[in-house]
Tab-separated table of N, CA and C in Angstrom:
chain	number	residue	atom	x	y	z
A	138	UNK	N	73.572	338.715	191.038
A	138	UNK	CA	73.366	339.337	192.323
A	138	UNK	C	73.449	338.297	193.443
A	139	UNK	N	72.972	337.052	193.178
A	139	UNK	CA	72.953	336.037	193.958
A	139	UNK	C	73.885	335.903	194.433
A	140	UNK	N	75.277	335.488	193.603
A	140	UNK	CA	76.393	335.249	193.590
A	140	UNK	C	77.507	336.401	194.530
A	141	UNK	N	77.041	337.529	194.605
A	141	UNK	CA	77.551	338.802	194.795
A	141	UNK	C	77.132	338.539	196.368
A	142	UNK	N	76.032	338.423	196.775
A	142	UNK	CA	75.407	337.996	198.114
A	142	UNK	C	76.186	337.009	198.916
A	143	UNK	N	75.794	335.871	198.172
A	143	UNK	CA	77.190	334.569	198.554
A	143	UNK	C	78.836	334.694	198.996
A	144	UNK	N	78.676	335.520	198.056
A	144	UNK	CA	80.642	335.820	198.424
A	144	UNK	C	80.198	336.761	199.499
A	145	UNK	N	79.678	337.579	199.487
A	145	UNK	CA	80.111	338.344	200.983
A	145	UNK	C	79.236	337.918	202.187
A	146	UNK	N	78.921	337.160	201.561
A	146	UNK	CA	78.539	336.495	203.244
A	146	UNK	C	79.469	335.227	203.367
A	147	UNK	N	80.343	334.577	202.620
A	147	UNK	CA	81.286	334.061	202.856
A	147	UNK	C	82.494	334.626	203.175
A	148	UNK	N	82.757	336.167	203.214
A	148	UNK	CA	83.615	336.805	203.131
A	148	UNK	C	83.214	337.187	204.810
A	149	UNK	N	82.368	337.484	205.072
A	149	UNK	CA	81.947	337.995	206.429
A	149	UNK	C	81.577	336.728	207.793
A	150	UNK	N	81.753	335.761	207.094
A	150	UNK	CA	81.478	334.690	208.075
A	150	UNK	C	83.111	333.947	208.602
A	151	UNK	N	83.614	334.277	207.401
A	151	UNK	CA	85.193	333.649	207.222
A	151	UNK	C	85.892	334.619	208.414
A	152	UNK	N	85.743	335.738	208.491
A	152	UNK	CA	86.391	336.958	208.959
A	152	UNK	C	85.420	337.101	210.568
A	153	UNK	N	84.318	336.260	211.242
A	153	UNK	CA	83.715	336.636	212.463
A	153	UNK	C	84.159	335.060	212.653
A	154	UNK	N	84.844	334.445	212.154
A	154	UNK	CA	85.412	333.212	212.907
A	154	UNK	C	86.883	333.328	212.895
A	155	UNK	N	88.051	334.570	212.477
A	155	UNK	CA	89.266	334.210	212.288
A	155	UNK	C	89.527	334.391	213.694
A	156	UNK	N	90.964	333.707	213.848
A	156	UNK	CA	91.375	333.805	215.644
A	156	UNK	C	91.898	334.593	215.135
A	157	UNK	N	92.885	335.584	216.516
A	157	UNK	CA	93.893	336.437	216.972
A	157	UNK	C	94.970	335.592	217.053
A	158	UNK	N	96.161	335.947	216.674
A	158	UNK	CA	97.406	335.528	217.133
A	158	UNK	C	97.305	335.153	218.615
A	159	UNK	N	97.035	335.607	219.481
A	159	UNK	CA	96.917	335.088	220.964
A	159	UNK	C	96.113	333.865	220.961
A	160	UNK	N	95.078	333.950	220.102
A	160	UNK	CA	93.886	333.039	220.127
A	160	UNK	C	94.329	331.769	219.797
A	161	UNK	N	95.301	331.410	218.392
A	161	UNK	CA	95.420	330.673	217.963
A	161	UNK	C	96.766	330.254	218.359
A	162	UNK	N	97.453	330.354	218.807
A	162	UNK	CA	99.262	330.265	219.750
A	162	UNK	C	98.477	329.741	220.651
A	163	UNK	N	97.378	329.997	221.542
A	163	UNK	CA	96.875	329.547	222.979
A	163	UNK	C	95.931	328.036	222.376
A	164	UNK	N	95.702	328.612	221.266
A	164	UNK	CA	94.419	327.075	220.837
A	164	UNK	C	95.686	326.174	220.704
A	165	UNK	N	96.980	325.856	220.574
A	165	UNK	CA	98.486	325.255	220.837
A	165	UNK	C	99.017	324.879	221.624
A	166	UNK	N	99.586	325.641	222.068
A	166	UNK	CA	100.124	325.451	223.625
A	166	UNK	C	100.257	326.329	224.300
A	167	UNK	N	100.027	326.083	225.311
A	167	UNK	CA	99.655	328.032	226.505
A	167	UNK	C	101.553	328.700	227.009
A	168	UNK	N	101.413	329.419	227.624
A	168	UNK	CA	102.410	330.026	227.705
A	168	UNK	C	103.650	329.194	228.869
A	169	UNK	N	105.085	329.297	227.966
A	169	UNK	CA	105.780	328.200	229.325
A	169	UNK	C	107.010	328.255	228.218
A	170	UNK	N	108.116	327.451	228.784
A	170	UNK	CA	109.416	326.880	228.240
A	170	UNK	C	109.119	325.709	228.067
A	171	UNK	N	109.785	324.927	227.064
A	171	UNK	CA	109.380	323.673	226.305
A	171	UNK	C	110.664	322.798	225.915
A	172	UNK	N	111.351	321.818	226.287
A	172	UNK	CA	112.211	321.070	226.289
A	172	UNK	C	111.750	320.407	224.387
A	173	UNK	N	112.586	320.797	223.426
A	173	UNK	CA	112.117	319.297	222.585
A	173	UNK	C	113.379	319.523	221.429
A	174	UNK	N	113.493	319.143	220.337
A	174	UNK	CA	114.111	318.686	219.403
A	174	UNK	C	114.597	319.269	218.063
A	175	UNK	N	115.193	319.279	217.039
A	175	UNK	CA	115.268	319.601	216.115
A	175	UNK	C	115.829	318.697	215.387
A	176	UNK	N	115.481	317.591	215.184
A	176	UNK	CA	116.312	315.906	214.189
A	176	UNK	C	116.962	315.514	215.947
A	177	UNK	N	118.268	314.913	215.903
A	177	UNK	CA	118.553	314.439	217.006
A	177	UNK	C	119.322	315.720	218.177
A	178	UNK	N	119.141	316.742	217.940
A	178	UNK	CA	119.921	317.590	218.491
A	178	UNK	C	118.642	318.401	219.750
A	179	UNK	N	119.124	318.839	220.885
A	179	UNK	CA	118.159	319.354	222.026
A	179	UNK	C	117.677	321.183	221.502
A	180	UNK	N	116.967	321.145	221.764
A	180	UNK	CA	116.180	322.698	221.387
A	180	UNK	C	115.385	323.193	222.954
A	181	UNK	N	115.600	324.951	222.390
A	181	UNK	CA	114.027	324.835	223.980
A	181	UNK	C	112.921	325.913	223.048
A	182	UNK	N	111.780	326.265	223.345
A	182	UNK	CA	111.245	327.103	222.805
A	182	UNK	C	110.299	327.895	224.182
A	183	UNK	N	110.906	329.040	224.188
A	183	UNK	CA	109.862	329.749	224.844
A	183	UNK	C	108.681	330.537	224.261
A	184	UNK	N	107.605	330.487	224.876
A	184	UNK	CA	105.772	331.141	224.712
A	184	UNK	C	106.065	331.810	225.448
A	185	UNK	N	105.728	332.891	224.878
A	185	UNK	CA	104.450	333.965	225.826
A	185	UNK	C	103.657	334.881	225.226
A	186	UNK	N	102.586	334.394	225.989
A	186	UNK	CA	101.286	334.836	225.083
A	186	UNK	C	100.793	336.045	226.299
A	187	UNK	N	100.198	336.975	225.735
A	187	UNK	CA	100.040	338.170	226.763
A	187	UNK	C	98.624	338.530	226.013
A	188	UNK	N	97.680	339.664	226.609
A	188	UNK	CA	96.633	339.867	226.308
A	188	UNK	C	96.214	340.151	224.161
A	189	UNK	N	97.747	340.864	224.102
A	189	UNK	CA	97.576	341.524	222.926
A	189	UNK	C	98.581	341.113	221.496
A	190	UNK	N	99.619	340.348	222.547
A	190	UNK	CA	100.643	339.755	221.554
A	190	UNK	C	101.482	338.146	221.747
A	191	UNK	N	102.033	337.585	220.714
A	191	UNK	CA	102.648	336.212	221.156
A	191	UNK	C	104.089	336.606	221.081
A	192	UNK	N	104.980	336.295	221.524
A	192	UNK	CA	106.532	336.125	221.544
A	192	UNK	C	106.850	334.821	221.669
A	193	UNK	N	107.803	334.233	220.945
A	193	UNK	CA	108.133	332.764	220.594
A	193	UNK	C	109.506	333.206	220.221
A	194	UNK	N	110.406	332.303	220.773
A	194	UNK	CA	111.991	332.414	221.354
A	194	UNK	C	112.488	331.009	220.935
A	195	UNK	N	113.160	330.579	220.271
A	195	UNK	CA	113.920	329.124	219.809
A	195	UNK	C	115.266	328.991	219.759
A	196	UNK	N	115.707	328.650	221.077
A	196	UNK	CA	117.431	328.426	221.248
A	196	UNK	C	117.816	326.907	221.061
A	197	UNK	N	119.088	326.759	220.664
A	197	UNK	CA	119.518	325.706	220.507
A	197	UNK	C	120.609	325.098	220.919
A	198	UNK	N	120.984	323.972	220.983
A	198	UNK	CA	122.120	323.627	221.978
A	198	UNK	C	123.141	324.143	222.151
A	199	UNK	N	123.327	324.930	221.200
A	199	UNK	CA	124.743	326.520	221.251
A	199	UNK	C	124.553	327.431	222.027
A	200	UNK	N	122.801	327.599	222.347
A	200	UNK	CA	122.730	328.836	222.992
A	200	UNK	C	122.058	329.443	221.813
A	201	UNK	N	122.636	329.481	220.588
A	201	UNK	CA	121.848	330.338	219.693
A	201	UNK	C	120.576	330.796	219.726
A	202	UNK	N	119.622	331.679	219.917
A	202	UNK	CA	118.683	331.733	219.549
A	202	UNK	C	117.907	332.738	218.573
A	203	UNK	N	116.484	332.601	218.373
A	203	UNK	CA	115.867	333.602	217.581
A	203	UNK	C	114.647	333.825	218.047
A	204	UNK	N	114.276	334.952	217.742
A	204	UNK	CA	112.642	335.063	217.973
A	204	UNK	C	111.907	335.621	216.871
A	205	UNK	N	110.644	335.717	217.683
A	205	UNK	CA	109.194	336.191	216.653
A	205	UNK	C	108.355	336.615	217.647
A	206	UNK	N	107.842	337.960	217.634
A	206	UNK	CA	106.663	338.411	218.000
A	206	UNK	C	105.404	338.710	216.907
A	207	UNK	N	104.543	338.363	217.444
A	207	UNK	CA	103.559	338.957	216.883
A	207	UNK	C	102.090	340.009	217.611
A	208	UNK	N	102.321	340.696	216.982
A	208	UNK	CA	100.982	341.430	217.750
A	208	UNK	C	99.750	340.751	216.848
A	209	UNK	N	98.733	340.623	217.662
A	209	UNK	CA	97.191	340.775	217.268
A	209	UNK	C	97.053	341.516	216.270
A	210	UNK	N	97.457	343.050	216.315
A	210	UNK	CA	97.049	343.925	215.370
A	210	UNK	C	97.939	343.863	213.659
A	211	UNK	N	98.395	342.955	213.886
A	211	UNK	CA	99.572	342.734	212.706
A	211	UNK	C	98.846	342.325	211.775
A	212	UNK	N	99.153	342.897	210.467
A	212	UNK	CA	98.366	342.364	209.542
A	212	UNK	C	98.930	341.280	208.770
A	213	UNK	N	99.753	341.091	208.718
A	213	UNK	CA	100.606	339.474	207.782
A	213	UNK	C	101.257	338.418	208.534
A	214	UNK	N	99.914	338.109	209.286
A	214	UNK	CA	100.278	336.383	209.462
A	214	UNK	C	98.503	336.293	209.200
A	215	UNK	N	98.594	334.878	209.102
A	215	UNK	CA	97.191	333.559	208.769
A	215	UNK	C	97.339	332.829	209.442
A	216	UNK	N	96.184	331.937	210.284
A	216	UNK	CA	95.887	331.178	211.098
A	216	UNK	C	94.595	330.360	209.980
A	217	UNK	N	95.438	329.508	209.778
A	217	UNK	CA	94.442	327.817	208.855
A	217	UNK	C	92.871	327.981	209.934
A	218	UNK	N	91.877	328.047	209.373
A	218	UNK	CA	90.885	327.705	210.034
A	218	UNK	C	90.570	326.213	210.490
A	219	UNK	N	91.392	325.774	209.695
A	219	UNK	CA	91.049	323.936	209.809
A	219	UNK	C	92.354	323.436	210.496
A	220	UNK	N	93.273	323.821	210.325
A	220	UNK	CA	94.584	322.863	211.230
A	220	UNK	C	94.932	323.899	212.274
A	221	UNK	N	94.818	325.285	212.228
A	221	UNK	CA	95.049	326.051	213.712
A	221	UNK	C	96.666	326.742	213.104
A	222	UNK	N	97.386	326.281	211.711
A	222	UNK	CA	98.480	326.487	211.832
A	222	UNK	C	98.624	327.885	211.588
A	223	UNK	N	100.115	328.452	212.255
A	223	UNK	CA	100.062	329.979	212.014
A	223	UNK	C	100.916	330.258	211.080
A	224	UNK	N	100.943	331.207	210.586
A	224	UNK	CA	102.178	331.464	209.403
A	224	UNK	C	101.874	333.390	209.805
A	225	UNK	N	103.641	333.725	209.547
A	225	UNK	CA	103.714	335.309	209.205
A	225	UNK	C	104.827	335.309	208.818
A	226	UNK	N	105.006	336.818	208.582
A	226	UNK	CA	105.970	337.080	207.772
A	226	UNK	C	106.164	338.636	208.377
A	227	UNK	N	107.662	339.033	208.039
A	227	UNK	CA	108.149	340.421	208.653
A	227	UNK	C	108.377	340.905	208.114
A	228	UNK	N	108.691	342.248	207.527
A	228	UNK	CA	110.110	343.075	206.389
A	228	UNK	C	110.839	343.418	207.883
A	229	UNK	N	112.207	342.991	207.323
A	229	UNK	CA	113.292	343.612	207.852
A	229	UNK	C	113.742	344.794	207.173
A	230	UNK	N	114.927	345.078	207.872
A	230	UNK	CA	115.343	346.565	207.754
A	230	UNK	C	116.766	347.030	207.164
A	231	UNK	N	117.491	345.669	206.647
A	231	UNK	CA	118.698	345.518	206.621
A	231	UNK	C	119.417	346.051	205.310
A	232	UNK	N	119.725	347.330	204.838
A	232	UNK	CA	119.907	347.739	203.525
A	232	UNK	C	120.943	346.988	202.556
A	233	UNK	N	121.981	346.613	203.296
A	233	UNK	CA	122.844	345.904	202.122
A	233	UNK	C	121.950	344.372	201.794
A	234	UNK	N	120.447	344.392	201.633
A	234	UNK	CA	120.153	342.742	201.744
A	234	UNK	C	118.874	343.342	200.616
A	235	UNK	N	118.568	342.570	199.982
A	235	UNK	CA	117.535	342.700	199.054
A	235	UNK	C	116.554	343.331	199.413
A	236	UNK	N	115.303	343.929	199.359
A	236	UNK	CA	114.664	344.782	200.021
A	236	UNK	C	114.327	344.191	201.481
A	237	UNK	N	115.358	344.660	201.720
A	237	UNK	CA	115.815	344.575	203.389
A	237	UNK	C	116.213	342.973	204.485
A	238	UNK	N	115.514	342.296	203.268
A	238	UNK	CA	114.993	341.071	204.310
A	238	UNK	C	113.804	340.428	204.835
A	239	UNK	N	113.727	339.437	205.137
A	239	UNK	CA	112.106	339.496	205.826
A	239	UNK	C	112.868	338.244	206.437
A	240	UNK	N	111.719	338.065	207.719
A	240	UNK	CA	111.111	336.934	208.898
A	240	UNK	C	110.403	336.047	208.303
A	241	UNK	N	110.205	334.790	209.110
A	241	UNK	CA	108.974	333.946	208.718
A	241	UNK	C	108.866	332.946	209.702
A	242	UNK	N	107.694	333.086	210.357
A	242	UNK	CA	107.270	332.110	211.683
A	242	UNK	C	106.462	331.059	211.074
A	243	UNK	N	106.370	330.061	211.591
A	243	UNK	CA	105.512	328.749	210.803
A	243	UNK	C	105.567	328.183	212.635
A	244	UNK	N	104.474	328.388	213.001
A	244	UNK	CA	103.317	327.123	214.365
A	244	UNK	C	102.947	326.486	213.903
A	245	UNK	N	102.397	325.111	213.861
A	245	UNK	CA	101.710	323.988	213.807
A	245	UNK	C	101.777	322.761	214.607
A	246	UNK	N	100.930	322.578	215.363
A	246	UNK	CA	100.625	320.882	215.437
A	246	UNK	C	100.436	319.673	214.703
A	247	UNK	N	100.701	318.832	214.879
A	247	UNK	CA	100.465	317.508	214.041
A	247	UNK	C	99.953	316.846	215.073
A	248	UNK	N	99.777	315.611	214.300
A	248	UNK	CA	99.084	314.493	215.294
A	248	UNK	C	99.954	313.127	215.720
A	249	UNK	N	101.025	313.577	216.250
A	249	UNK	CA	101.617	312.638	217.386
A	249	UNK	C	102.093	313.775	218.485
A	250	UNK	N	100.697	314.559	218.786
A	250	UNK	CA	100.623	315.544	219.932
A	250	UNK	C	101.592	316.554	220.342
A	251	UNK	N	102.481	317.163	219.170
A	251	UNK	CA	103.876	317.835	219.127
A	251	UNK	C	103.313	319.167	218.831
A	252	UNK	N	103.882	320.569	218.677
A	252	UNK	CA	104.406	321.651	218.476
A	252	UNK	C	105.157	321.660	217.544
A	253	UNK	N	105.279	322.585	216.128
A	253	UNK	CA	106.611	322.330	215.249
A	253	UNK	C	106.616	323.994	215.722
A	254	UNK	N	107.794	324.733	215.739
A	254	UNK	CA	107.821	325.679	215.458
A	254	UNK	C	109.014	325.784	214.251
A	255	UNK	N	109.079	327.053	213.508
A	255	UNK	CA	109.969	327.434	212.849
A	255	UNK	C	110.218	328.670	212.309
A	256	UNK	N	111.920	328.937	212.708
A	256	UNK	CA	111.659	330.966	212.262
A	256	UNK	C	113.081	330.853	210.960
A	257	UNK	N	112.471	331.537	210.498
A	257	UNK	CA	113.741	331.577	209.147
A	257	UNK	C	113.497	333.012	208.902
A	258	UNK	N	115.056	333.529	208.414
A	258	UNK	CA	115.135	334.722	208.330
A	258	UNK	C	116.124	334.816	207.163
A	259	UNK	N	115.983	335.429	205.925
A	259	UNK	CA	115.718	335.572	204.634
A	259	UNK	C	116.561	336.993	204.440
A	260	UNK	N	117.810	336.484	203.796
A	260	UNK	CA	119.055	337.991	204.216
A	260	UNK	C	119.594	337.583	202.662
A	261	UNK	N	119.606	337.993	201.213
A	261	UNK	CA	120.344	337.611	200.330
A	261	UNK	C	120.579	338.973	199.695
A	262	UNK	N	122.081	339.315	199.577
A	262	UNK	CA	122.620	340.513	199.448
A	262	UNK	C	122.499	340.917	197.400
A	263	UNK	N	122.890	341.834	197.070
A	263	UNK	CA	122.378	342.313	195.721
A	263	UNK	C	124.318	341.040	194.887
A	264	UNK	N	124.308	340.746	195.474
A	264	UNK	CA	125.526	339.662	194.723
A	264	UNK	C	125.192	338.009	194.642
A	265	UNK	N	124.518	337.724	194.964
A	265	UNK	CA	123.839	336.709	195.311
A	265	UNK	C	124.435	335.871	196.445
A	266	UNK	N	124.962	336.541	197.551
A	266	UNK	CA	125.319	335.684	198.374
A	266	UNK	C	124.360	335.908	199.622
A	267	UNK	N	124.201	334.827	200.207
A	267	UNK	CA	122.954	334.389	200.936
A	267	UNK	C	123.626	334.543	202.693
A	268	UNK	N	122.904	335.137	203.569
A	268	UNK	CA	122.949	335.085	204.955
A	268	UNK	C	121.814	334.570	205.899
A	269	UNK	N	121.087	333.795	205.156
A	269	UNK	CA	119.885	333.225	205.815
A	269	UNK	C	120.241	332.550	207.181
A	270	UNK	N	119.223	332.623	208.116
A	270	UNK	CA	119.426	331.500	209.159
A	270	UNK	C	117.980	330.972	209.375
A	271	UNK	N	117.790	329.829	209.765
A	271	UNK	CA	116.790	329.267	210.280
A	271	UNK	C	117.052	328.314	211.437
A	272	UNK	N	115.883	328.517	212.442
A	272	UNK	CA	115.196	327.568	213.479
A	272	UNK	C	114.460	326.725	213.391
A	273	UNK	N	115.109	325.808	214.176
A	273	UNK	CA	113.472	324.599	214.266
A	273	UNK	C	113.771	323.915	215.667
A	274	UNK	N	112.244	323.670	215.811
A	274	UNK	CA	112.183	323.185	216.941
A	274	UNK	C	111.006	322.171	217.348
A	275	UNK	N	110.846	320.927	217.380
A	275	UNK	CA	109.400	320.312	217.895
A	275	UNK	C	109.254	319.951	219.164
A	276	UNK	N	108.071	320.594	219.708
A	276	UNK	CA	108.032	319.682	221.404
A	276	UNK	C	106.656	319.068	221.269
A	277	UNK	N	107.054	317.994	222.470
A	277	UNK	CA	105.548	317.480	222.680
A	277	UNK	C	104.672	317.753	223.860
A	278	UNK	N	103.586	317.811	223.861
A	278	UNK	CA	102.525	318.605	225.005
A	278	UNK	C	102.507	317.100	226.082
């Protein structure tokens, strides 16, 4: 019974300290356009953080870009209680692609005062040929 007690009050203490997607994108870097990098090549990444959701935008010296929203109310992303980092994940919708596809956002800071962002998007058709793309981008605050 002890034990039964313990876990849910570790279960309930874990869960009155998790951030919001807004919460934890803002505990990062606040909302703006961001000049920075991807290896030696120029990147930009746009924030915007709004009462209820984050949008994160990563173009690259082509112009290319991609995004990621997330709402607050979304249930599949995690925010690290200890490093702040965010992680989610999407289902896409794309029928000729394995069940459909999915997104994947990865935020984090490190400690030479940077931003990593990264969006990869996960497209491999029932033949095994692959349409993935991914972003990256690091800036510094």
């Amino acid at each position: 019974m002890k034990s039964f007690v313990l876990a849910m009050t570790l279960v309930l203490s874990a869960s009155a300290h998790a951030f919001t997607a807004t919460e934890a994108v803002s505990n990062l870097i606040p909302s703006g356009t961001y000049a920075g990098k991807n290896g030696a090549e120029k990147c930009t990444v746009n924030v915007t953080i709004s009462t209820d959701a984050v949008t994160i935008a990563i173009q690259d010296k082509n112009n290319k870009s991609d995004y990621f929203s997330l709402l607050n109310s979304y249930a599949n992303y995690h925010v690290d209680a200890v490093t702040g980092e965010i992680s989610a994940t999407q289902k896409l919708s794309f029928p000729r692609y394995l069940q459909g596809g999915s997104k994947i956002l990865n935020v984090r800071g490190n400690d030479k005062n940077q931003v990593e962002f990264f969006i990869s998007q996960i497209l491999l058709d029932h033949r095994g040929n692959d349409a993935s793309t991914y972003a990256a981008c690091t800036v510094s605050l």
